[in-house]
Coordinates of C-alpha atoms in Angstrom, one line a residue:
M723 CA 0.0 0.0 0.0
T724 CA 1.3 3.4 -0.9
H725 CA 0.9 6.4 1.4
D726 CA -0.3 9.8 0.1
P727 CA 1.0 12.9 1.8
A728 CA -0.3 12.9 5.3
P729 CA -3.2 15.1 6.2
L730 CA -2.7 17.4 9.2
P731 CA 1.1 16.9 9.1
E732 CA 1.9 19.7 11.6
Y733 CA 3.7 18.8 14.9
P734 CA 0.8 17.9 17.2
R735 CA 2.2 18.9 20.6
P736 CA 3.4 22.6 20.4
Q737 CA 4.4 22.9 24.1
L738 CA 6.7 19.8 24.1
V739 CA 8.4 19.7 20.8
R740 CA 11.2 17.3 19.7
D741 CA 13.1 17.0 16.5
S742 CA 12.2 13.3 16.3
Y743 CA 8.8 13.1 14.7
L744 CA 7.0 10.5 12.4
N745 CA 3.5 11.4 11.3
L746 CA 1.4 8.3 10.8
N747 CA -1.7 10.0 9.3
G748 CA -2.7 9.0 5.8
R749 CA -4.1 5.9 4.1
W750 CA -4.6 2.9 6.3
R751 CA -6.5 -0.3 5.6
Y752 CA -9.8 -0.8 7.5
A753 CA -12.4 -3.5 8.2
V754 CA -15.6 -3.6 10.2
N755 CA -16.7 -6.9 11.8
D756 CA -17.8 -8.7 15.0
G757 CA -14.4 -8.4 16.7
T758 CA -12.3 -11.2 15.2
R759 CA -9.0 -10.3 13.6
P760 CA -9.8 -9.7 9.9
G761 CA -8.3 -11.9 7.2
S762 CA -9.1 -9.3 4.6
Y763 CA -10.0 -5.6 4.6
D764 CA -12.9 -3.6 3.3
G765 CA -10.8 -0.8 1.7
D766 CA -8.7 2.2 2.6
I767 CA -9.5 4.9 5.3
V768 CA -7.8 8.3 5.6
V769 CA -6.6 8.7 9.1
P770 CA -7.3 10.8 11.3
Y771 CA -10.8 11.1 9.9
S772 CA -13.6 9.0 11.4
P773 CA -15.3 6.5 9.0
E774 CA -18.5 8.6 9.3
A775 CA -16.6 11.7 8.0
P776 CA -16.5 12.3 4.2
L777 CA -12.8 13.0 4.3
S778 CA -12.1 9.5 5.5
G779 CA -13.3 8.1 2.2
V780 CA -15.4 5.5 4.0
G781 CA -18.9 6.9 4.7
R782 CA -20.0 4.2 7.2
Q783 CA -21.5 4.5 10.7
L784 CA -19.8 2.2 13.3
R785 CA -22.6 0.7 15.4
P786 CA -22.4 -0.5 19.0
G787 CA -21.2 -4.1 19.1
E788 CA -19.1 -3.7 15.9
T789 CA -15.3 -3.5 15.8
L790 CA -13.4 -1.1 13.5
W791 CA -10.0 -2.5 12.5
Y792 CA -7.1 -0.4 11.2
R793 CA -3.8 -1.6 9.7
R794 CA -0.7 0.1 8.2
S795 CA 3.0 -0.5 7.8
F796 CA 5.7 1.9 9.1
E797 CA 9.3 2.3 9.8
P798 CA 10.5 3.7 13.2
P799 CA 11.3 7.4 13.3
A800 CA 14.8 8.4 12.5
G801 CA 17.2 9.4 15.3
P802 CA 20.2 8.4 17.2
A803 CA 20.6 4.6 17.8
G804 CA 19.2 3.3 21.1
G805 CA 16.7 5.0 23.2
R806 CA 12.9 4.3 23.1
V807 CA 10.2 4.7 20.5
I808 CA 6.9 6.2 21.7
L809 CA 3.7 5.7 19.7
H810 CA 1.1 8.5 20.3
F811 CA -2.6 8.7 19.5
G812 CA -4.2 12.2 19.8
A813 CA -7.7 10.7 20.4
V814 CA -9.6 7.6 19.5
D815 CA -13.4 7.3 20.1
Q816 CA -14.1 5.2 22.2
T817 CA -12.2 2.1 23.3
C818 CA -9.2 0.6 21.5
R819 CA -6.5 -2.0 21.6
V820 CA -3.2 -1.6 19.7
W821 CA -0.7 -4.1 18.3
V822 CA 2.7 -3.7 16.8
N823 CA 3.9 -6.7 14.8
D824 CA 1.1 -8.7 16.4
V825 CA 2.4 -7.8 19.9
E826 CA -0.3 -6.1 21.9
V827 CA 1.3 -2.9 23.2
G828 CA -1.7 -1.4 25.1
G829 CA -5.3 -0.2 25.1
H830 CA -7.3 2.9 26.0
T831 CA -10.8 3.9 26.9
G832 CA -12.1 7.5 26.5
G833 CA -12.7 9.2 23.2
Y834 CA -11.3 12.7 23.8
L835 CA -7.9 12.4 25.5
P836 CA -4.4 11.4 24.1
F837 CA -2.5 8.3 25.1
S838 CA 0.8 6.7 24.2
F839 CA 2.7 3.4 24.4
D840 CA 6.4 2.6 24.5
V841 CA 6.6 0.2 21.5
T842 CA 10.4 -0.3 21.4
D843 CA 10.4 -3.9 22.3
A844 CA 7.8 -4.8 19.7
L845 CA 9.7 -3.2 16.8
R846 CA 11.9 -4.9 14.3
E847 CA 14.4 -3.7 11.6
G848 CA 12.7 -2.3 8.5
G849 CA 9.0 -2.6 8.0
N850 CA 6.6 -2.9 10.9
T851 CA 2.8 -3.4 11.1
L852 CA 0.5 -1.4 13.3
D853 CA -3.0 -2.7 14.0
V854 CA -5.8 -0.9 16.0
A855 CA -9.2 -2.3 17.0
V856 CA -11.9 0.2 18.0
R857 CA -15.3 -0.2 19.6
D858 CA -17.7 2.6 20.2
D859 CA -21.0 2.4 22.3
S860 CA -21.7 6.1 21.3
D861 CA -24.7 7.3 23.2
T862 CA -25.9 3.8 24.3
G863 CA -23.5 3.8 27.3
W864 CA -22.3 6.2 30.0
H865 CA -19.0 7.1 28.4
A866 CA -18.2 10.7 27.5
R867 CA -19.8 11.5 24.1
G868 CA -20.4 15.2 23.7
K869 CA -23.1 16.1 21.2
Q870 CA -22.8 12.8 19.3
R871 CA -26.0 10.8 18.9
L872 CA -26.7 7.7 16.7
R873 CA -30.2 9.2 16.0
R874 CA -28.9 12.7 15.1
G875 CA -31.1 15.8 14.7
G876 CA -31.7 19.3 16.1
I877 CA -29.0 20.0 18.7
W878 CA -27.5 16.5 18.3
Y879 CA -25.0 15.7 15.6
T880 CA -23.7 12.7 13.6
A881 CA -22.1 10.1 15.9
Q882 CA -18.5 9.4 14.9
S883 CA -15.9 6.8 15.9
G884 CA -12.4 5.6 15.7
I885 CA -9.2 7.6 15.2
W886 CA -9.9 11.3 14.9
Q887 CA -6.7 13.0 15.9
T888 CA -3.1 12.6 14.7
V889 CA -1.3 9.3 15.1
W890 CA 2.5 9.8 15.4
A891 CA 5.7 8.4 16.8
E892 CA 8.9 9.8 18.2
R893 CA 12.3 8.5 19.3
V894 CA 13.5 9.5 22.8
P895 CA 16.6 8.8 24.9
E896 CA 16.3 6.2 27.7
T897 CA 15.7 9.0 30.2
Y898 CA 13.6 11.7 28.7
V899 CA 11.2 14.6 29.5
E900 CA 7.7 13.1 29.9
R901 CA 6.0 16.4 30.2
L902 CA 6.4 20.0 31.4
T903 CA 4.3 22.1 33.8
L904 CA 4.6 25.8 33.0
T905 CA 2.8 28.0 35.6
P906 CA 3.1 31.8 35.3
V907 CA 3.1 33.7 38.6
L908 CA 2.5 37.1 37.2
A909 CA 2.3 38.9 40.6
E910 CA 5.8 37.7 41.5
E911 CA 7.2 38.2 37.9
C912 CA 8.3 34.5 37.6
V913 CA 7.3 31.3 36.0
E914 CA 7.3 28.0 37.8
V915 CA 8.7 25.2 35.7
T916 CA 8.4 21.5 36.5
V917 CA 10.3 19.0 34.3
H918 CA 8.6 15.6 34.7
A919 CA 11.1 12.8 34.3
P920 CA 12.2 9.8 36.3
A921 CA 15.6 11.2 37.1
G922 CA 18.3 13.7 36.2
E923 CA 18.8 17.5 36.3
A924 CA 17.3 19.7 33.7
A925 CA 18.8 22.9 32.2
I926 CA 16.1 25.5 31.4
E927 CA 16.3 28.6 29.2
I928 CA 13.6 31.2 28.8
L929 CA 13.6 33.3 25.6
A930 CA 11.7 36.5 24.7
A931 CA 11.6 37.3 21.0
G932 CA 14.5 35.0 20.4
E933 CA 16.8 36.4 23.2
V934 CA 17.7 34.4 26.3
V935 CA 16.3 36.3 29.3
A936 CA 16.6 33.7 32.1
R937 CA 18.4 30.4 32.9
A938 CA 17.9 27.9 35.7
T939 CA 18.5 24.3 36.6
A940 CA 15.9 22.0 38.2
P941 CA 16.0 18.4 39.5
A942 CA 13.5 16.2 37.6
G943 CA 10.1 16.3 39.2
S944 CA 10.8 19.4 41.4
P945 CA 9.2 22.8 40.6
V946 CA 11.6 25.7 40.2
R947 CA 10.6 29.4 40.0
V948 CA 12.5 31.3 37.3
P949 CA 12.5 35.1 37.8
L950 CA 11.3 37.3 34.9
P951 CA 11.7 40.9 36.0
G952 CA 9.5 43.2 34.1
A953 CA 7.6 40.3 32.6
R954 CA 5.4 41.2 29.7
P955 CA 1.8 40.2 30.4
W956 CA -0.2 38.1 27.9
S957 CA -3.7 39.3 26.8
P958 CA -5.9 39.1 23.8
E959 CA -4.7 42.6 22.8
D960 CA -1.0 41.6 23.3
P961 CA -0.6 37.8 23.1
F962 CA 3.1 37.8 23.9
L963 CA 4.6 34.3 24.4
Y964 CA 7.9 33.4 25.9
D965 CA 9.8 30.4 24.5
V966 CA 11.3 27.8 26.8
T967 CA 13.9 25.1 26.1
V968 CA 14.8 22.2 28.4
T969 CA 17.8 19.9 28.2
L970 CA 17.8 16.7 30.3
G971 CA 20.8 14.6 29.5
A972 CA 20.5 13.8 25.8
D973 CA 16.9 15.0 25.5
H974 CA 16.1 18.4 24.2
V975 CA 12.5 19.8 24.1
R976 CA 11.0 23.2 23.3
G977 CA 7.8 24.9 24.5
Y978 CA 6.2 28.2 25.3
F979 CA 4.2 30.0 28.0
G980 CA 2.4 33.3 28.5
M981 CA 2.5 35.5 31.6
R982 CA -1.1 36.1 32.7
S983 CA -3.4 35.5 35.6
F984 CA -7.1 34.7 35.9
S985 CA -9.2 35.4 39.0
V986 CA -12.3 37.1 40.2
G987 CA -12.6 40.2 42.3
P988 CA -14.6 43.5 42.7
D989 CA -14.4 46.4 40.4
G990 CA -14.2 50.0 41.6
D991 CA -17.9 49.8 42.5
G992 CA -17.6 46.6 44.4
V993 CA -19.3 44.5 41.6
P994 CA -17.8 41.0 41.2
R995 CA -15.9 40.7 37.9
L996 CA -13.7 38.4 36.0
L997 CA -10.1 39.6 36.2
L998 CA -7.4 39.2 33.7
N999 CA -3.9 40.1 35.0
G1000 CA -5.6 41.6 38.1
R1001 CA -7.9 44.0 36.2
P1002 CA -11.6 43.6 35.2
Y1003 CA -11.9 42.2 31.7
F1004 CA -15.2 41.5 29.9
H1005 CA -15.2 38.1 28.1
A1006 CA -17.0 38.7 24.8
G1007 CA -17.5 35.1 23.7
I1008 CA -19.1 32.9 21.2
L1009 CA -20.0 29.2 21.4
D1010 CA -17.7 27.0 19.3
Q1011 CA -18.8 23.4 18.7
G1012 CA -15.7 22.4 16.7
Y1013 CA -17.6 20.5 14.0
W1014 CA -16.9 20.4 10.2
P1015 CA -19.1 19.1 7.4
D1016 CA -16.3 17.1 5.8
G1017 CA -14.3 16.0 8.9
L1018 CA -16.9 16.0 11.8
Y1019 CA -14.7 16.4 14.9
T1020 CA -11.5 16.6 12.8
P1021 CA -10.7 19.9 10.9
P1022 CA -9.9 19.6 7.2
S1023 CA -6.6 21.4 7.8
D1024 CA -4.6 23.3 10.4
E1025 CA -5.4 26.5 8.5
A1026 CA -9.1 25.8 8.9
M1027 CA -8.7 26.0 12.7
V1028 CA -6.7 29.2 12.4
D1029 CA -9.3 30.7 10.1
D1030 CA -12.1 30.2 12.6
I1031 CA -10.1 31.9 15.4
V1032 CA -8.9 34.7 13.2
M1033 CA -12.4 35.4 11.9
M1034 CA -13.9 35.6 15.4
K1035 CA -11.1 37.8 16.6
Q1036 CA -11.6 40.1 13.6
L1037 CA -15.3 40.3 14.5
G1038 CA -14.4 41.6 18.0
F1039 CA -14.8 38.4 20.1
T1040 CA -12.2 37.9 22.8
M1041 CA -13.3 34.4 24.0
L1042 CA -14.4 31.0 22.5
R1043 CA -16.3 28.6 24.7
K1044 CA -15.2 25.2 23.5
H1045 CA -18.4 23.3 23.8
I1046 CA -18.2 19.8 25.3
K1047 CA -15.3 18.8 23.1
I1048 CA -11.5 18.7 23.6
E1049 CA -9.7 19.9 20.5
P1050 CA -6.3 18.9 19.2
L1051 CA -3.5 20.8 21.0
R1052 CA -2.7 22.8 18.0
W1053 CA -6.1 24.6 18.3
Y1054 CA -5.2 25.8 21.7
H1055 CA -1.8 26.8 20.5
H1056 CA -3.4 29.0 17.8
C1057 CA -5.6 30.6 20.5
D1058 CA -2.5 31.3 22.6
R1059 CA -0.5 32.9 19.8
L1060 CA -3.4 34.8 18.2
G1061 CA -4.8 36.1 21.5
M1062 CA -8.1 34.3 22.3
L1063 CA -9.4 33.4 25.7
V1064 CA -10.9 29.9 26.0
W1065 CA -13.7 28.5 28.2
Q1066 CA -13.2 24.8 28.3
D1067 CA -16.2 22.5 28.7
L1068 CA -15.6 19.0 30.1
V1069 CA -17.2 16.3 27.9
N1070 CA -20.5 15.0 29.2
G1071 CA -21.5 11.4 29.6
G1072 CA -24.0 9.4 31.6
E1073 CA -27.0 7.2 30.7
T1074 CA -29.9 8.5 28.8
Y1075 CA -31.3 11.4 30.7
R1076 CA -34.9 12.4 31.5
P1077 CA -35.9 15.1 29.1
L1078 CA -38.1 16.9 31.6
V1079 CA -35.2 17.1 34.1
I1080 CA -33.0 18.7 31.4
T1081 CA -35.5 20.9 29.5
T1082 CA -37.8 22.3 32.2
P1083 CA -35.4 24.9 33.6
A1084 CA -35.3 26.5 30.1
I1085 CA -38.9 27.6 30.9
L1086 CA -39.4 27.4 34.6
P1087 CA -36.9 28.5 37.4
L1088 CA -36.4 24.9 38.5
R1089 CA -33.1 23.9 40.2
L1090 CA -32.9 20.2 41.1
D1091 CA -30.4 18.7 43.6
D1092 CA -27.8 16.9 41.4
R1093 CA -26.9 14.6 44.3
R1094 CA -30.0 12.6 43.3
H1095 CA -28.0 10.9 40.6
H1096 CA -30.7 8.9 38.9
R1097 CA -32.5 12.1 37.9
F1098 CA -29.6 13.1 35.7
G1099 CA -28.7 9.8 34.2
R1100 CA -25.8 9.3 36.6
A1101 CA -26.9 6.3 38.7
D1102 CA -24.0 4.2 37.5
A1103 CA -21.1 4.7 39.9
D1104 CA -18.5 3.5 37.3
G1105 CA -19.7 6.2 35.0
R1106 CA -19.3 8.9 37.6
A1107 CA -15.8 7.6 38.5
A1108 CA -14.8 7.6 34.8
F1109 CA -16.0 11.2 34.4
E1110 CA -13.9 12.3 37.4
S1111 CA -10.9 10.4 36.2
E1112 CA -11.2 12.1 32.7
L1113 CA -11.6 15.4 34.5
R1114 CA -8.3 15.0 36.2
E1115 CA -6.6 13.9 32.9
T1116 CA -8.1 16.9 31.0
V1117 CA -6.8 19.3 33.6
E1118 CA -3.3 17.9 33.2
H1119 CA -3.6 17.7 29.4
L1120 CA -4.6 21.4 29.1
R1121 CA -2.9 22.8 32.1
N1122 CA -0.3 24.8 30.1
V1123 CA -2.8 26.4 27.7
V1124 CA -2.1 30.1 28.0
G1125 CA -5.6 31.4 27.1
L1126 CA -7.6 28.8 29.0
A1127 CA -9.5 31.0 31.5
V1128 CA -12.5 29.0 32.7
W1129 CA -13.3 25.4 33.4
V1130 CA -16.9 24.3 32.7
P1131 CA -17.5 20.8 34.2
F1132 CA -21.2 20.5 33.4
N1133 CA -23.6 22.0 30.8
E1134 CA -27.4 22.2 31.2
G1135 CA -27.6 19.2 33.4
W1136 CA -26.2 16.8 30.8
G1137 CA -24.7 14.0 32.9
Q1138 CA -24.4 16.5 35.8
F1139 CA -23.8 15.1 39.3
D1140 CA -22.3 16.5 42.6
A1141 CA -21.4 19.7 40.8
A1142 CA -20.5 21.6 44.0
R1143 CA -18.1 18.9 45.0
V1144 CA -16.7 18.5 41.5
A1145 CA -16.1 22.3 41.4
G1146 CA -14.2 22.0 44.6
E1147 CA -12.0 19.3 43.2
L1148 CA -11.4 21.3 40.1
A1149 CA -10.3 24.3 42.2
R1150 CA -7.9 22.1 44.1
L1151 CA -6.5 20.6 40.9
D1152 CA -6.1 24.0 39.2
P1153 CA -6.3 27.1 41.5
T1154 CA -5.1 29.3 38.6
R1155 CA -8.4 29.4 36.8
T1156 CA -12.0 30.2 37.5
I1157 CA -14.9 27.7 37.5
D1158 CA -18.4 27.7 35.9
H1159 CA -19.6 24.7 37.8
A1160 CA -23.0 24.3 36.0
S1161 CA -23.4 26.3 32.8
G1162 CA -27.1 26.9 32.5
W1163 CA -29.9 25.5 34.5
H1164 CA -29.3 23.3 37.5
D1165 CA -27.2 25.7 39.6
Q1166 CA -25.9 24.4 42.9
G1167 CA -24.6 27.7 44.2
A1168 CA -21.0 26.7 43.8
G1169 CA -18.0 27.8 41.6
D1170 CA -17.0 31.3 40.8
L1171 CA -19.8 32.2 38.3
L1172 CA -23.6 32.5 38.3
S1173 CA -24.0 31.1 34.9
L1174 CA -27.2 31.6 32.9
H1175 CA -28.6 30.3 29.5
V1176 CA -31.4 32.5 28.1
Y1177 CA -33.3 31.6 25.0
F1178 CA -36.9 32.3 24.1
R1179 CA -37.2 35.0 26.7
R1180 CA -35.8 38.4 27.6
F1181 CA -32.6 38.5 29.6
R1182 CA -33.0 40.2 33.0
P1183 CA -30.0 40.2 35.3
P1184 CA -30.9 38.4 38.5
R1185 CA -30.2 39.5 42.0
P1186 CA -26.5 39.3 42.8
D1187 CA -25.4 36.3 45.0
G1188 CA -21.7 37.2 45.4
R1189 CA -20.6 35.3 42.3
V1190 CA -19.7 36.8 39.0
L1191 CA -22.7 37.0 36.6
V1192 CA -22.2 35.5 33.2
L1193 CA -24.6 34.8 30.3
S1194 CA -23.0 31.6 29.1
E1195 CA -25.4 31.0 26.2
Y1196 CA -27.9 33.2 24.4
G1197 CA -29.0 34.2 20.9
G1198 CA -29.1 31.2 18.6
Y1199 CA -30.8 33.2 15.9
S1200 CA -31.0 31.1 12.7
L1201 CA -30.8 32.0 9.0
P1202 CA -30.5 29.5 6.2
V1203 CA -28.2 30.6 3.4
E1204 CA -29.1 29.0 0.0
G1205 CA -26.4 26.7 -1.2
H1206 CA -24.7 26.5 2.1
T1207 CA -27.0 24.3 4.2
W1208 CA -26.1 20.7 5.3
G1209 CA -29.6 19.3 4.9
E1210 CA -33.3 20.1 4.6
K1211 CA -34.1 20.7 8.3
E1212 CA -33.6 24.0 10.2
F1213 CA -33.1 24.3 14.0
G1214 CA -32.7 27.7 15.7
Y1215 CA -34.1 29.6 18.7
R1216 CA -35.6 32.3 16.5
R1217 CA -35.8 32.0 12.8
Y1218 CA -35.2 34.8 10.2
R1219 CA -35.6 34.7 6.4
T1220 CA -33.2 37.5 5.4
A1221 CA -29.9 38.8 6.5
A1222 CA -31.4 42.3 7.1
E1223 CA -34.0 40.8 9.5
L1224 CA -31.3 38.8 11.3
G1225 CA -29.0 41.9 11.5
E1226 CA -31.8 44.1 13.0
A1227 CA -32.6 41.4 15.6
F1228 CA -28.9 40.8 16.5
V1229 CA -28.3 44.5 17.1
R1230 CA -31.6 45.0 19.0
L1231 CA -30.9 42.0 21.3
H1232 CA -27.5 43.5 22.3
E1233 CA -28.6 47.1 22.6
E1234 CA -31.7 46.4 24.6
Q1235 CA -30.6 43.4 26.8
I1236 CA -26.9 42.6 26.8
V1237 CA -25.1 45.9 26.8
P1238 CA -27.3 47.5 29.5
A1239 CA -26.7 44.4 31.7
I1240 CA -23.0 45.0 31.9
G1241 CA -23.5 47.9 34.2
K1242 CA -25.7 45.6 36.4
G1243 CA -23.0 43.0 36.9
L1244 CA -22.8 41.0 33.6
S1245 CA -19.1 40.1 33.1
A1246 CA -19.2 37.7 30.1
S1247 CA -21.4 36.7 27.3
V1248 CA -21.4 33.7 24.9
Y1249 CA -23.4 34.1 21.7
T1250 CA -24.7 30.9 20.1
Q1251 CA -22.8 30.3 17.8
L1252 CA -19.7 30.4 15.6
S1253 CA -21.0 28.4 12.7
D1254 CA -24.0 26.3 11.6
V1255 CA -23.7 22.6 12.6
E1256 CA -25.8 20.2 10.6
D1257 CA -29.5 21.1 11.3
E1258 CA -28.5 24.0 13.5
L1259 CA -28.5 27.1 11.3
N1260 CA -27.8 29.6 14.0
G1261 CA -24.2 30.3 13.3
L1262 CA -22.7 33.6 12.3
L1263 CA -20.9 31.5 9.6
T1264 CA -22.4 28.8 7.4
Y1265 CA -21.3 25.2 8.2
D1266 CA -18.8 25.2 5.3
R1267 CA -17.4 28.5 6.6
A1268 CA -17.9 30.0 3.1
E1269 CA -20.4 32.8 4.1
L1270 CA -20.6 35.2 7.0
K1271 CA -24.3 35.8 7.4
L1272 CA -24.1 39.4 8.7
P1273 CA -21.8 42.3 7.6
A1274 CA -18.6 42.2 9.6
D1275 CA -18.9 45.9 10.4
L1276 CA -22.3 45.3 11.9
I1277 CA -21.0 42.6 14.2
R1278 CA -18.0 44.7 15.2
S1279 CA -20.3 47.6 16.0
V1280 CA -22.0 45.3 18.6
T1281 CA -18.9 43.5 20.0
R1282 CA -17.0 46.7 20.6
R1283 CA -19.6 47.7 23.2
L1284 CA -19.1 44.4 25.1
T1285 CA -16.6 46.0 27.5
F1286 CA -16.5 47.5 31.0
H1287 CA -15.6 50.8 29.5
D1288 CA -18.6 51.4 27.2
H1289 CA -22.0 50.7 29.0
P1290 CA -24.7 53.0 30.3

């Protein structure tokens, strides 16, 4: 089998970069069966696109109970003789087992987080074979699944499966840097660096605009604070990044960080606000689902991710709420370097929930106690434990992301449980960020934010409760654009037939409801949404990203007023 140029060839881990890199994206063989090792294959699949995605070349839905098999050949990555070879998977939905040369090297469960195996002892000189077997219960089990559903429609989207982020390998020395923790301490003008490795002493260099500004040494596993006098703060308006290089024996890695702080505190009038670098900063956000018509969860290119971020920044948004999905690390890297704040949702799971429990608060002011797990589809203790395990893994995975300002563990009661306790655990794991413990309806009075979703009715700021007030979803106005819709159906919270009507409604919504609320405590807003997704036609962009539905100047005339310096 010949291999075409790999899609998504860019280095997938921008904050821990090595020169040794073998991209394994491209054409693999695939088969779908009952779980037995296949004797023959059904055809080719383009990795890292799920078989349900058009870009995979397959066009087949993996069903619960079926096994999706992958196979390809490869030669180990180039590099000095000796050392170890690590095989990496960015994400595989949902459960997989992996073999190299018919030697099982490991397995993984969880469709949104990366994993890796040391495959050195299974390799041989010259060609090697790599086999992966995947099973996906989708929404029939309690595993994290986001907005995937086998019976898609409305706010639920095409279920996908299998490998959906980059597969790659690297050669490392016997003792190597496993990960870095880079924690800016802006108030003390220093960065805390932890080099995670089994042994050794690391040499650290910090660079600003290519010039070395600080050096330090640190024993493996021990944090060291590196002074940066006169540190330049990171912000959306000035997304300045420092580079860092680390040498541990024969291992050399490169990364970056930004000097910034996230917190909550009173403004000059005593109103609780979100703070960036110690000062009130309004988060003018937009909901970002991260779906693509040809790749589903997987973007068609690195440039496509950049284009989304750049467009929203040009329209005046300063924050993206990444909605119940974990993106490839390169997406976060682009947010960091371009200057975009991120609110990161955890990925929901749980058994099938009761619609009345989930939807009633959209109309009535009902707040149920989420310690009654069965109400929220969380009666299964294993499912709750898996969510909390993935929460901890997600925090470590994204800990170094510069622009990540807010953690969102639960959205609208979808698989919600013990949200107050979970928020406390999140705060312990990561005290450097703020927490929206229950975005939308079933508020438990915890976290840093009083977080509201308002559709179908007028937004009226509630009575303050000591937390920061945020409108974490609103709008959702839909407009179909001829020639740029995904199907025949239309879902939106208010429907418009012309761009002029949509534009008038968009401006009126903000002038009458959102901007006046800023002076009454509103500190962040999240408009629904960045782009159309399948039946949902309520994006500012069409699903194919070909058309912006409103004039850019009109949108900017609204977003420039979403600030603490320009409200009545």
